[in-house]
Amino acid sequence: MRTGALQLPLQRIGYRAWRGLLASVLALGISMVAAAAVLEGKVVAVTDGDTVKVLDAEKVQHVVRLSGIDAPEKKMPFGQRSKQHLSDLVYGRWVKVEGEKTDRYGRLVGKVLVNGTDANLAQVQSGMAWHYKAYQREQSVHDQRVYAEAEIKAAADRQGLWVERHPVAPWDWRKERRHKE
């Protein structure tokens, strides 16, 4: 081994102690990354069927876009009902948000859990949102399958927005509106 910066600390504190210190530093770094991926707080506002505002313990407000789903816009059919359904699930409640991505609007994108229940999935199951397949690669394989199956079942059971014969997906509705402007 070359004489250098690494050898000196190893000689002073011993190899085992150095290895233990390194393992501790790595573990701390990993736990800090994992902790950063979960936001906990109280839902203080529901903007629409896929966006909420969460106030954390330090009284910092976070805008959260529910991952894996796309709900009708407020002016679309079922837009207000979708917002109300999400509000019934999460408003005023303590939630955990799993996610670390931010979207182009600066919103945290994540899965919202209320007492362990996936609110994002509940929106799809009730027919109040679509499984947003354009972004499904950002979901776990399990969530991709469960959300897709939930949408198929909601459509087959004619739940929520699926009572309409040909509901317009929000991404198509937004695209159409952009072309008209």
Coordinates of C-alpha atoms in Angstrom, one line a residue:
M1 CA 0.0 0.0 0.0
R2 CA 1.2 3.4 -0.9
T3 CA 2.0 5.9 1.8
G4 CA -0.6 8.6 1.6
A5 CA -3.6 10.2 3.1
L6 CA -5.6 7.0 3.6
Q7 CA -2.8 5.1 5.2
L8 CA -2.2 7.6 8.0
P9 CA -5.8 7.5 9.4
L10 CA -5.8 3.7 9.1
Q11 CA -2.6 3.6 11.2
R12 CA -3.9 6.0 13.8
I13 CA -7.4 4.5 14.5
G14 CA -7.0 0.9 13.1
Y15 CA -8.6 -0.7 10.1
R16 CA -11.7 -2.1 11.9
A17 CA -12.5 1.2 13.5
W18 CA -12.0 3.0 10.2
R19 CA -14.3 0.5 8.4
G20 CA -16.9 0.9 11.1
L21 CA -16.8 4.6 10.8
L22 CA -17.1 4.5 7.0
A23 CA -20.1 2.1 7.3
S24 CA -21.8 4.4 9.8
V25 CA -21.3 7.4 7.6
L26 CA -22.7 5.5 4.6
A27 CA -25.7 4.3 6.6
L28 CA -26.4 7.8 7.8
G29 CA -26.3 9.1 4.3
I30 CA -28.6 6.4 3.0
S31 CA -31.1 7.0 5.9
M32 CA -31.1 10.7 5.2
V33 CA -31.9 10.0 1.5
A34 CA -34.7 7.7 2.5
A35 CA -36.0 10.2 5.0
A36 CA -36.0 12.9 2.4
A37 CA -38.3 10.7 0.2
V38 CA -41.1 10.8 2.7
L39 CA -43.0 14.0 3.7
E40 CA -45.4 13.8 6.6
G41 CA -48.0 16.5 7.3
K42 CA -51.6 17.6 7.4
V43 CA -53.6 18.1 4.2
V44 CA -54.8 21.8 4.5
A45 CA -56.2 22.1 0.9
V46 CA -57.4 20.1 -2.0
T47 CA -56.9 21.9 -5.2
D48 CA -58.4 19.3 -7.5
G49 CA -58.7 15.6 -7.9
D50 CA -54.9 15.0 -8.1
T51 CA -53.4 17.9 -6.2
V52 CA -53.3 18.7 -2.5
K53 CA -51.4 21.1 -0.1
V54 CA -49.7 19.5 2.9
L55 CA -48.5 21.4 5.9
D56 CA -45.5 19.7 7.6
A57 CA -44.5 19.8 11.3
E58 CA -42.4 22.9 10.7
K59 CA -45.4 24.7 9.2
V60 CA -44.0 24.6 5.7
Q61 CA -46.6 24.2 3.0
H62 CA -45.9 21.7 0.1
V63 CA -48.0 21.4 -3.0
V64 CA -48.3 17.7 -3.9
R65 CA -49.3 16.2 -7.2
L66 CA -50.6 12.7 -6.8
S67 CA -48.3 10.3 -8.8
G68 CA -49.6 7.7 -11.2
I69 CA -53.0 9.3 -11.8
D70 CA -54.6 12.1 -13.7
A71 CA -58.0 13.5 -12.6
P72 CA -60.5 15.5 -14.6
E73 CA -59.8 19.2 -14.6
K74 CA -62.2 21.3 -12.5
K75 CA -64.1 22.5 -15.6
M76 CA -64.5 19.0 -17.0
P77 CA -67.3 16.6 -16.3
F78 CA -66.6 14.9 -12.9
G79 CA -63.9 17.5 -12.1
Q80 CA -65.7 18.8 -9.0
R81 CA -66.8 15.3 -7.9
S82 CA -63.2 14.1 -8.2
K83 CA -62.0 17.0 -6.1
Q84 CA -64.7 16.3 -3.5
H85 CA -63.9 12.6 -3.4
L86 CA -60.2 13.3 -2.8
S87 CA -61.2 15.9 -0.2
D88 CA -63.3 13.3 1.6
L89 CA -60.3 11.0 1.7
V90 CA -57.5 13.3 2.8
Y91 CA -58.6 16.8 3.9
G92 CA -57.7 17.7 7.4
R93 CA -55.9 14.4 7.9
W94 CA -52.3 13.5 8.6
V95 CA -50.7 11.9 5.5
K96 CA -47.4 10.5 4.4
V97 CA -46.3 11.4 0.9
E98 CA -43.8 9.0 -0.7
G99 CA -41.9 10.6 -3.5
E100 CA -38.9 12.8 -4.3
K101 CA -39.6 14.1 -7.8
T102 CA -40.8 17.6 -8.5
D103 CA -42.7 18.5 -11.7
R104 CA -42.2 21.5 -13.9
Y105 CA -44.5 23.6 -11.7
G106 CA -42.4 22.8 -8.6
R107 CA -44.9 20.4 -7.0
L108 CA -43.7 17.3 -5.2
V109 CA -45.0 14.3 -7.1
G110 CA -45.8 11.4 -4.8
K111 CA -48.1 8.7 -3.4
V112 CA -50.3 10.0 -0.7
L113 CA -51.0 7.6 2.1
V114 CA -53.7 8.1 4.8
N115 CA -53.4 5.5 7.6
G116 CA -51.7 3.2 5.1
T117 CA -54.4 3.6 2.4
D118 CA -53.2 4.8 -1.0
A119 CA -55.3 7.8 -1.8
N120 CA -54.0 7.9 -5.4
L121 CA -55.2 4.4 -6.0
A122 CA -58.5 5.1 -4.3
Q123 CA -59.2 7.9 -6.8
V124 CA -58.7 5.4 -9.7
Q125 CA -60.8 2.7 -8.0
S126 CA -63.7 5.0 -7.5
G127 CA -63.6 6.2 -11.1
M128 CA -62.5 9.7 -10.1
A129 CA -59.1 9.6 -12.0
W130 CA -57.3 7.7 -14.7
H131 CA -54.2 5.7 -14.3
Y132 CA -51.7 8.1 -15.9
K133 CA -49.9 5.6 -18.1
A134 CA -47.6 8.2 -19.7
Y135 CA -45.8 8.4 -16.3
Q136 CA -46.2 4.8 -15.2
R137 CA -42.5 4.1 -15.6
E138 CA -42.1 6.3 -12.5
Q139 CA -44.2 3.8 -10.5
S140 CA -43.1 0.5 -9.0
V141 CA -44.0 -2.5 -11.2
H142 CA -46.6 -3.5 -8.5
D143 CA -48.3 -0.1 -8.6
Q144 CA -48.3 -0.1 -12.4
R145 CA -50.3 -3.3 -12.3
V146 CA -52.6 -2.5 -9.4
Y147 CA -53.5 1.0 -10.9
A148 CA -54.1 -0.4 -14.4
E149 CA -56.3 -3.2 -13.0
A150 CA -58.2 -0.6 -10.8
E151 CA -58.9 1.5 -13.9
I152 CA -60.1 -1.5 -15.9
K153 CA -62.4 -2.6 -13.0
A154 CA -63.8 1.0 -12.5
A155 CA -64.6 1.3 -16.2
A156 CA -66.2 -2.2 -16.3
D157 CA -68.3 -1.4 -13.2
R158 CA -69.2 2.1 -14.7
Q159 CA -67.9 3.8 -11.6
G160 CA -67.6 7.6 -11.5
L161 CA -66.5 9.2 -14.7
W162 CA -66.9 5.8 -16.4
V163 CA -70.7 6.3 -16.5
E164 CA -70.1 8.3 -19.6
R165 CA -69.8 6.2 -22.8
H166 CA -66.6 8.0 -24.0
P167 CA -65.1 10.1 -21.2
V168 CA -62.4 12.5 -22.3
A169 CA -59.1 12.0 -20.6
P170 CA -57.7 15.2 -19.0
W171 CA -54.5 15.1 -21.1
D172 CA -56.6 15.1 -24.3
W173 CA -58.8 17.8 -22.9
R174 CA -55.8 20.0 -22.0
K175 CA -54.3 19.4 -25.5
E176 CA -57.5 20.4 -27.2
R177 CA -57.8 23.6 -25.1
R178 CA -54.2 24.6 -26.0
H179 CA -54.9 24.2 -29.7
K180 CA -58.0 26.5 -29.4
E181 CA -56.0 29.3 -27.7

